[in-house]
Short mmCIF file of C-alpha atoms in Angstrom, two decimals:
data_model
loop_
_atom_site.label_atom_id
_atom_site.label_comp_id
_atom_site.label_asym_id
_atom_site.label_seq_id
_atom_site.Cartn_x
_atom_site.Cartn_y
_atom_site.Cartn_z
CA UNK A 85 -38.59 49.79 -131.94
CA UNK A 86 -37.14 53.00 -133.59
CA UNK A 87 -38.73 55.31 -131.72
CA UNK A 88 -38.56 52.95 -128.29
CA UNK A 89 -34.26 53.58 -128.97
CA UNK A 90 -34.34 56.99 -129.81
CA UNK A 91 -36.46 57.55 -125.87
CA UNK A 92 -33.99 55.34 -124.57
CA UNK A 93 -30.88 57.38 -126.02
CA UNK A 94 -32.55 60.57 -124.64
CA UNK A 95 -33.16 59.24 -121.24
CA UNK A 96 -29.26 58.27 -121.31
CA UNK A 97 -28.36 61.70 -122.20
CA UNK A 98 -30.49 63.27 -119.38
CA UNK A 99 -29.20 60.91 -116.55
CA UNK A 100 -25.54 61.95 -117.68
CA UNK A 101 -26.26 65.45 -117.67
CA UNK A 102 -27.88 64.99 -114.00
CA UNK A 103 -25.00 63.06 -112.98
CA UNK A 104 -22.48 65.96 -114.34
CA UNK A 105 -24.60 68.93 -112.39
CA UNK A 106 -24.19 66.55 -109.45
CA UNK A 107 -20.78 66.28 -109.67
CA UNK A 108 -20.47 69.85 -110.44
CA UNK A 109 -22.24 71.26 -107.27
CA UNK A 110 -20.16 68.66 -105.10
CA UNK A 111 -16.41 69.84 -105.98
CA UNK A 112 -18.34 73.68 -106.09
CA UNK A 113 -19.36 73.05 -101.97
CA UNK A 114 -16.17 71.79 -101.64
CA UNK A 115 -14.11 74.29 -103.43
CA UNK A 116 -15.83 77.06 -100.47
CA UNK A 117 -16.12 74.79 -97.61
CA UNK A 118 -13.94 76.91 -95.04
CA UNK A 119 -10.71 74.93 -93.73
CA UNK A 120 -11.16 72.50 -90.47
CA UNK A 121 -10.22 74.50 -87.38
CA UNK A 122 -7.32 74.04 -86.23
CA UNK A 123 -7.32 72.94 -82.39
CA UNK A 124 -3.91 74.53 -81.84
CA UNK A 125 -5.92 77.87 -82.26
CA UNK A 126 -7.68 77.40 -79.54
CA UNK A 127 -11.96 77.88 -78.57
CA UNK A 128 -14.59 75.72 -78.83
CA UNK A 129 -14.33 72.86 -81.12
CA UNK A 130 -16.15 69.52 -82.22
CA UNK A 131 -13.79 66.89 -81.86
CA UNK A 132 -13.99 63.75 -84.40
CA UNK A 133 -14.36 60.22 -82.86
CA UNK A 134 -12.05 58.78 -84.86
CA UNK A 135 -9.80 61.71 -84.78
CA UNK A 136 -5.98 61.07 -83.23
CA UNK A 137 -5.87 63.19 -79.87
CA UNK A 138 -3.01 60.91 -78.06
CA UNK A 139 -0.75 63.79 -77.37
CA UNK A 140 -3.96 66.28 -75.58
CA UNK A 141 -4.67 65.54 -72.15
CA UNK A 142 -8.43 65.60 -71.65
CA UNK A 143 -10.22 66.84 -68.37
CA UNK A 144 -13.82 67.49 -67.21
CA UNK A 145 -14.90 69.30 -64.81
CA UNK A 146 -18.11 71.04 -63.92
CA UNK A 147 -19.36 74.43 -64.33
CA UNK A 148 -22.61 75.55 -62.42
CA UNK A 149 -23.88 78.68 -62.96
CA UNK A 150 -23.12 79.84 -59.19
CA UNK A 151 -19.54 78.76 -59.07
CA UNK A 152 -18.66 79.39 -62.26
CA UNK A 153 -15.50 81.65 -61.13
CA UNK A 154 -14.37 78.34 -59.46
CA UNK A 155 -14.37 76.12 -62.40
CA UNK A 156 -12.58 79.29 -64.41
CA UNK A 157 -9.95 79.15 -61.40
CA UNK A 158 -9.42 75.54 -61.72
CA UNK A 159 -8.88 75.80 -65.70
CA UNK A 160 -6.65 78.58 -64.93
CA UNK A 161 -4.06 76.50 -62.01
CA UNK A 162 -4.00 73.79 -65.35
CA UNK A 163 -3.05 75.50 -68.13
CA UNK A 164 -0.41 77.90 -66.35
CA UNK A 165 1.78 74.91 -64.59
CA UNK A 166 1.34 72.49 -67.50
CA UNK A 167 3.38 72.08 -70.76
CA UNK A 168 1.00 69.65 -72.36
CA UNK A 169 -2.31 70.41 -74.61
CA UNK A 170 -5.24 70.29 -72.18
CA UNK A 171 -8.57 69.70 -73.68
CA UNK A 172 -11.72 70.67 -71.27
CA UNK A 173 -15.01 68.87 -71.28
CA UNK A 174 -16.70 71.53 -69.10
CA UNK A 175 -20.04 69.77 -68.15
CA UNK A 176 -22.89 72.42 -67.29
CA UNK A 177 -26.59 72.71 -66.97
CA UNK A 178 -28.86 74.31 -70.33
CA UNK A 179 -28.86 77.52 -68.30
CA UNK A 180 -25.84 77.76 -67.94
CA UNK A 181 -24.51 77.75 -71.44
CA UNK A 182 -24.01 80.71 -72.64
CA UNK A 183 -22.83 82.18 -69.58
CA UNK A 184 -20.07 79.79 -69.27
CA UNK A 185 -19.29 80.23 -72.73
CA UNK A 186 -19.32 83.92 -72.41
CA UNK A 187 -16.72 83.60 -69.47
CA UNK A 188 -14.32 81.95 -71.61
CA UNK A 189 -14.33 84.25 -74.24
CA UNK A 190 -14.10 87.51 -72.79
CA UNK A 191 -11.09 86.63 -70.35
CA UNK A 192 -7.76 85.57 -70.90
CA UNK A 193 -9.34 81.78 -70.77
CA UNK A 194 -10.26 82.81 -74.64
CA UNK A 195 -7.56 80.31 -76.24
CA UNK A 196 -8.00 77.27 -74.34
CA UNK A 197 -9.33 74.08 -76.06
CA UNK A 198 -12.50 72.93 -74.99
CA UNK A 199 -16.43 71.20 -75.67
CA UNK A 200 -18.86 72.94 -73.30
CA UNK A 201 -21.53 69.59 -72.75
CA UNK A 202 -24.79 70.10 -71.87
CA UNK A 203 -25.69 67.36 -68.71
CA UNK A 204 -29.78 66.39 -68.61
CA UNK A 205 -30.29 66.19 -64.94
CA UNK A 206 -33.52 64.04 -65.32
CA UNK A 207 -31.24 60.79 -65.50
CA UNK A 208 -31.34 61.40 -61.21
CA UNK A 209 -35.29 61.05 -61.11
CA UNK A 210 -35.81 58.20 -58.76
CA UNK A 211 -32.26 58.31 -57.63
CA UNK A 212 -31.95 61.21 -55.60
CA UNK A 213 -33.85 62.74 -52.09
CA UNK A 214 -34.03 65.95 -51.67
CA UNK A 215 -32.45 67.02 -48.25
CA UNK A 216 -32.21 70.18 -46.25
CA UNK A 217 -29.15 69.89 -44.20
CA UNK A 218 -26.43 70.22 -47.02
CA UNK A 219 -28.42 71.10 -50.37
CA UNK A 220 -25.34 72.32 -52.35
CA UNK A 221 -24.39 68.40 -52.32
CA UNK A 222 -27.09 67.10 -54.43
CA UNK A 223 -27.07 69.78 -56.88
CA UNK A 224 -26.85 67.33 -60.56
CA UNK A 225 -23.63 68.28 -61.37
CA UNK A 226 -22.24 66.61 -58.43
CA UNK A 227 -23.11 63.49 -60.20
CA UNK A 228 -21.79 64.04 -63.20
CA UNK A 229 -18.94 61.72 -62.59
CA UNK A 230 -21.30 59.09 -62.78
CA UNK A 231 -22.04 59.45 -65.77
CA UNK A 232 -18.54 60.10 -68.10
CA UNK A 233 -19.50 57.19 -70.71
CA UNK A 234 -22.95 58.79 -71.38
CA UNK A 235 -21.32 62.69 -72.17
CA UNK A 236 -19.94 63.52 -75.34
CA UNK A 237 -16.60 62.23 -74.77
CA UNK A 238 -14.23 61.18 -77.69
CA UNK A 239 -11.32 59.94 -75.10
CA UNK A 240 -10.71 56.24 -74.01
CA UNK A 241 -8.92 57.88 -70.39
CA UNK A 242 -9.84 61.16 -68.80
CA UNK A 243 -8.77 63.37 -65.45
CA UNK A 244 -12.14 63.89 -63.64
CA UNK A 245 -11.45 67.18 -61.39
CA UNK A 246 -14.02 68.96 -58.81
CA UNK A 247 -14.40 72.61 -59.61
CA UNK A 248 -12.71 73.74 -56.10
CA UNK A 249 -9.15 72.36 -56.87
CA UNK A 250 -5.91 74.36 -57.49
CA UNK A 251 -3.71 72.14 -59.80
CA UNK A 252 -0.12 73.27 -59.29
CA UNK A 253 1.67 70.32 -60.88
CA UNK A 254 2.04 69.14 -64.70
CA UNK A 255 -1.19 67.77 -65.43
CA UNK A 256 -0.03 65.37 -67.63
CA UNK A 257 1.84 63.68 -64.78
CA UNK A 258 -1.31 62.78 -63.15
CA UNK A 259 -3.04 61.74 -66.71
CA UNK A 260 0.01 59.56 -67.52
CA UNK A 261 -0.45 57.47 -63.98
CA UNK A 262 -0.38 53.64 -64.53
CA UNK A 263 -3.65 51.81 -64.29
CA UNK A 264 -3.65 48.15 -62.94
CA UNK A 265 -5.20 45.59 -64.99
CA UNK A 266 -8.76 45.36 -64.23
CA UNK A 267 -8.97 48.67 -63.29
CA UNK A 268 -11.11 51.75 -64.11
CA UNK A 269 -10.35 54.47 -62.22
CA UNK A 270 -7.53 55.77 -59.24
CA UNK A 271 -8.24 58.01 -56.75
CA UNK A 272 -5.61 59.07 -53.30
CA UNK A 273 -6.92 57.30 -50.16
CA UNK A 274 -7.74 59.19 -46.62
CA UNK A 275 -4.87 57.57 -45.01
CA UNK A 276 -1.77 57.96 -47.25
CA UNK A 277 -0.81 61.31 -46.37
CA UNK A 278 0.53 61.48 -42.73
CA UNK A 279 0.91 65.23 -42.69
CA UNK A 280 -2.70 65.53 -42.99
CA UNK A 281 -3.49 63.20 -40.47
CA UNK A 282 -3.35 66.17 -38.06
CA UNK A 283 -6.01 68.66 -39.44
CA UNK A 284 -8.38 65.70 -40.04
CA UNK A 285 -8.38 64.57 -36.32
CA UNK A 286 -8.85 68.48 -35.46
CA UNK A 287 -11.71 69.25 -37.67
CA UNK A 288 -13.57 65.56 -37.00
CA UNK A 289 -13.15 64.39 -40.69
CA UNK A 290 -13.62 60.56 -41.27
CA UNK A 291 -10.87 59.10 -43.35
CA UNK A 292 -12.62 55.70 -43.21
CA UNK A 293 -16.20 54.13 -44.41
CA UNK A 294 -17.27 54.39 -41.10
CA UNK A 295 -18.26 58.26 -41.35
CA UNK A 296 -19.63 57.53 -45.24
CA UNK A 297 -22.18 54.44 -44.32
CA UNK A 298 -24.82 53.37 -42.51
CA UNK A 299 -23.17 49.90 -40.90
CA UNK A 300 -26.51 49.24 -38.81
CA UNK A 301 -28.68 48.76 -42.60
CA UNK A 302 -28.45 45.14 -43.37
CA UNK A 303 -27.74 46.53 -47.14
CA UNK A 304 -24.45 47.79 -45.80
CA UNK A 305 -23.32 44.74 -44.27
CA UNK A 306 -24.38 42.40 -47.04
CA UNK A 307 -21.36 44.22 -49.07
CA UNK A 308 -18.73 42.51 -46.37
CA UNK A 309 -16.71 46.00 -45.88
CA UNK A 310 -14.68 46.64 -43.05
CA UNK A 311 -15.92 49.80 -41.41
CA UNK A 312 -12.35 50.86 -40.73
CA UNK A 313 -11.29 50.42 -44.33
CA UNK A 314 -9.52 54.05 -45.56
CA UNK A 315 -12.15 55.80 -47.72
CA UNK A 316 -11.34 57.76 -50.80
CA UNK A 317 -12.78 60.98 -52.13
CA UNK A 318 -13.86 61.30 -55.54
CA UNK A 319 -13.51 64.36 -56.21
CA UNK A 320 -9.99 64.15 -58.17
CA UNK A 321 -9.62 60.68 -60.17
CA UNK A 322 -8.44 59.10 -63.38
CA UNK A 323 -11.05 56.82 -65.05
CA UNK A 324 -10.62 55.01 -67.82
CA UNK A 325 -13.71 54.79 -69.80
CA UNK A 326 -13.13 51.44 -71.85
CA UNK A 327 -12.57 49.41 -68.65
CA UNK A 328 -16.00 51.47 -67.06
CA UNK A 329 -17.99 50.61 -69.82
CA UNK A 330 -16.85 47.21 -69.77
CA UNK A 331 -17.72 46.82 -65.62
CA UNK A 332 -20.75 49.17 -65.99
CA UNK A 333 -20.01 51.19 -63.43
CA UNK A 334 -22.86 53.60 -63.91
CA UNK A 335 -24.82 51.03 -63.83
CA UNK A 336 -23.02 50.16 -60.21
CA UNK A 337 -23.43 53.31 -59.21
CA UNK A 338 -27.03 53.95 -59.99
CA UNK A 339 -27.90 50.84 -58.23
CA UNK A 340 -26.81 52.25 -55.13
CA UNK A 341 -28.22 55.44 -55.75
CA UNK A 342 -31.91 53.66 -56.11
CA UNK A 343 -31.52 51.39 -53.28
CA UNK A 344 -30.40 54.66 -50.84
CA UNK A 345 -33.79 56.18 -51.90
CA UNK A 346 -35.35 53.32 -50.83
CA UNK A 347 -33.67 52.60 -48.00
CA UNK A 348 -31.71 55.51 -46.74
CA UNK A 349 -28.41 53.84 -46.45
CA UNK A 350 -26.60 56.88 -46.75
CA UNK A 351 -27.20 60.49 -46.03
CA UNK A 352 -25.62 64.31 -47.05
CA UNK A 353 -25.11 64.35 -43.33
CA UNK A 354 -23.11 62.05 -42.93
CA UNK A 355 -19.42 63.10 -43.94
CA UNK A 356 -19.60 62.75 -47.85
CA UNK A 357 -23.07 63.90 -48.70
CA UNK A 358 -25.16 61.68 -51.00
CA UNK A 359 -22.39 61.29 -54.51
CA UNK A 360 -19.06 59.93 -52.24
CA UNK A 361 -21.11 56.63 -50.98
CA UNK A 362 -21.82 54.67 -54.25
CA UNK A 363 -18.20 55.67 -55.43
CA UNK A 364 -16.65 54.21 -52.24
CA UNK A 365 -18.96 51.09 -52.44
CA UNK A 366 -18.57 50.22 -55.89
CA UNK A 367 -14.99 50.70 -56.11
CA UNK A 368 -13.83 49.68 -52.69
CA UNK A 369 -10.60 47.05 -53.48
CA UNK A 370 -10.80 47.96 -57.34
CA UNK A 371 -9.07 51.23 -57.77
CA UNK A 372 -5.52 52.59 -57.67
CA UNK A 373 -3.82 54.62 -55.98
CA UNK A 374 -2.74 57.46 -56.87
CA UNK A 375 0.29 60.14 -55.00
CA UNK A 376 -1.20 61.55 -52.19
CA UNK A 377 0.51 64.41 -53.41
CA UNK A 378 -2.26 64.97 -56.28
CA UNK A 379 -4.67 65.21 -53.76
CA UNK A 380 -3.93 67.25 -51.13
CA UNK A 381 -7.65 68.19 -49.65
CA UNK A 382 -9.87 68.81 -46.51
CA UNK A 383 -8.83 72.71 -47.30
CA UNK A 384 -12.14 73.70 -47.29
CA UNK A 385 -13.52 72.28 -43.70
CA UNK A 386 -11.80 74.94 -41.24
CA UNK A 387 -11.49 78.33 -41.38
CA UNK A 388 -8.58 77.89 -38.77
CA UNK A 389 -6.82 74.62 -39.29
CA UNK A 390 -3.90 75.31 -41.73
CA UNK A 391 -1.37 72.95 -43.50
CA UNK A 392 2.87 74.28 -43.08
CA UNK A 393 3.54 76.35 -46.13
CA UNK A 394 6.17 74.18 -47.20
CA UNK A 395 4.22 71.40 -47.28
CA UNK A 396 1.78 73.13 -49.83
CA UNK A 397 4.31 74.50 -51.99
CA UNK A 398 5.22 70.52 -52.74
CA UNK A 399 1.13 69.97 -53.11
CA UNK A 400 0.44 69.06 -56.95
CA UNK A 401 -2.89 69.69 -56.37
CA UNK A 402 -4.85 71.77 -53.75
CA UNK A 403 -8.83 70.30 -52.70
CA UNK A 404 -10.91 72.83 -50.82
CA UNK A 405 -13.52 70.40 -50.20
CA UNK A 406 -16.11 71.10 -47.21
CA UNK A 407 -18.27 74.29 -46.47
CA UNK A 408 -15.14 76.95 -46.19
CA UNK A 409 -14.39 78.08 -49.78
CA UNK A 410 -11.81 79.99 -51.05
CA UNK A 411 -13.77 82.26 -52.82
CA UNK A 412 -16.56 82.91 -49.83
CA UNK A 413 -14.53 83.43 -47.26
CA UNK A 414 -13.33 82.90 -44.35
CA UNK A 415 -11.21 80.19 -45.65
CA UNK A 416 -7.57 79.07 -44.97
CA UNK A 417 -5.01 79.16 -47.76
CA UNK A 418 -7.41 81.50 -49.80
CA UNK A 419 -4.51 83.39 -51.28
CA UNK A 420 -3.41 79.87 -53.07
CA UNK A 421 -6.61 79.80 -54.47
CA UNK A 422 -7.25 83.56 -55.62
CA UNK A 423 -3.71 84.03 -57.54
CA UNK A 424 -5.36 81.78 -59.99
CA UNK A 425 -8.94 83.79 -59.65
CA UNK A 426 -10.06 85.01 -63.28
CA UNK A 427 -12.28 87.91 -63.14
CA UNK A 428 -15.71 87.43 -64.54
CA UNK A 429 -16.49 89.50 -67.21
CA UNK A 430 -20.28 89.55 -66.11
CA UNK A 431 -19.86 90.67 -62.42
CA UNK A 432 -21.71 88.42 -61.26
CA UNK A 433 -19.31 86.02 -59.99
CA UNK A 434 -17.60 88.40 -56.35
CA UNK A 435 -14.82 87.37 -54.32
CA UNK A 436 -16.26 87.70 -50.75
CA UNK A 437 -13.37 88.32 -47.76
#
């Protein structure tokens, strides 16, 4: 028994010493940890889920690796008109990483806050045709807004923006928009804005589901939408991700997506390629509306038809959506666009004329 304490008493003595070296290299890692970064700074940072971030207004947008100038532009418009703290989730392809990073960095972009996320474009298998007559709409980022609960996302609201839109308002106007119960997203309508009335009617642009669907497929019908009902585009909204989680909008949205493989419902030649038709379907009576005024768009389908220049100087927010692009050329309103142009350090995003 003698012998069986004086192994116990040893075995006590080496757990405590184990415990102290334990404790030891724990405060020693801590001790030269370096300091949390501190998001004021600026750059690319890791934000905490359960970290406070009530007083940053989050956006995503989209950076491909062809149109990456556009995206920079974009960023640029935002943080120049806005007071607020703007954090970017800038959604890109693997390829696309570094580049996008790189283009931060080296510019005067260098101090913004923002998460570059990486989107896995094999969620589309099965969801998406391939089709010749407008190909730039079904490139995957276009359906990234589909997908904002499934990104790395660590806000309950965020601004969803296209990357060919000139924000000249305070952003955090248009984050700060009131949400009616129920719910999860506002967008402007196609038929709020009189002034553009106009421009649509001279370039042939639909402003209602009429031009977005296929009313003679039986599918279309089933859903009990008026043809003549004002459409939406999606390509500037507010969502807020609680209540799209909750109504599984993705889920929505994917639906449609399968059943337009299947039964071609929809089309990118029709007006809104292949990404506006499931948003109009599975949001049509369940969105708000937001100020026409922070969505001014159809910019970008006529190189002639122009909006009165003191009309766009109220604009909050500038949409060249359609083939003409500020940054090809020819395009109208292009100088709007270019004052907020950041050069790429790479050279291999060019300004055409």
């Amino acid at each position: 028994m003698s012998l069986l304490r004086k192994i116990n008493r040893v075995l006590l003595v080496l757990l405590v010493v184990m415990v102290c070296l334990l404790l030891h290299s724990t405060l020693l890692r801590a001790s030269t940890r370096p300091p949390p970064s501190d998001h004021r700074k600026g750059g690319a940072v890791s934000l905490p889920r359960s970290q406070d971030m009530d007083d940053v207004v989050p956006v995503v947008i989209c950076a491909s690796e062809e149109r990456l100038g556009a995206t920079m532009a974009t960023i640029n418009s935002i943080i120049s008109n806005s007071d607020a703290r703007v954090f970017f989730y800038i959604v890109t392809l693997r390829d696309a990483v570094k580049l996008t990073r790189r283009y931060i960095e080296k510019t005067k972009l260098k101090g913004i806050l923002y998460q570059l996320v990486e989107f896995n474009p094999m969620v589309l298998k099965g969801k998406v045709k391939p089709d010749s007559s407008r190909p730039d709409l079904l490139h995957p980022l276009n359906f990234v807004r589909f997908y904002l609960p499934l990104l790395d996302i660590h806000h309950n609201r965020v601004i969803y923006l296209d990357d060919d839109v000139i924000v000249q308002g305070e952003i955090k106007d248009l984050f700060n928009v009131r949400l009616k119960p129920g719910h999860a997203a506002a967008f402007a309508t196609d038929c709020d804005l009189p002034i553009t009335h106009e421009m649509v009617r001279s370039i042939g642009m639909q402003t209602t589901y009429m031009g977005f669907l296929d009313f003679r497929k039986r599918e279309v019908q089933d859903l009990g939408i008026n043809p003549r009902d004002c459409s939406f585009n999606p390509g500037v909204f507010v969502a807020d991700m609680k209540e799209w989680k909750k109504q599984k909008i993705t889920k929505q949205l994917e639906k449609w997506m399968e059943e337009n493989f299947r039964q071609n419902i929809y089309s990118s030649a029709m007006a809104g390629g292949v990404a506006t038709p499931p948003m109009l379907i599975v949001f049509h009576g369940r969105f708000t509306t937001l100020d026409p005024l922070w969505h001014v768009r159809h910019l970008g389908w006529s190189p002639d038809a122009r909006y009165a220049d003191s009309f766009l100087k109220d604009a909050r927010l500038l949409h060249w959506n359609g083939p003409f692009k500020p940054w090809k050329g020819p395009a109208v309103h292009a100088d709007l666009w270019q004052r907020w142009f950041v050069p790429d350090p790479s050279r291999r995003f060019i300004l055409k004329s």
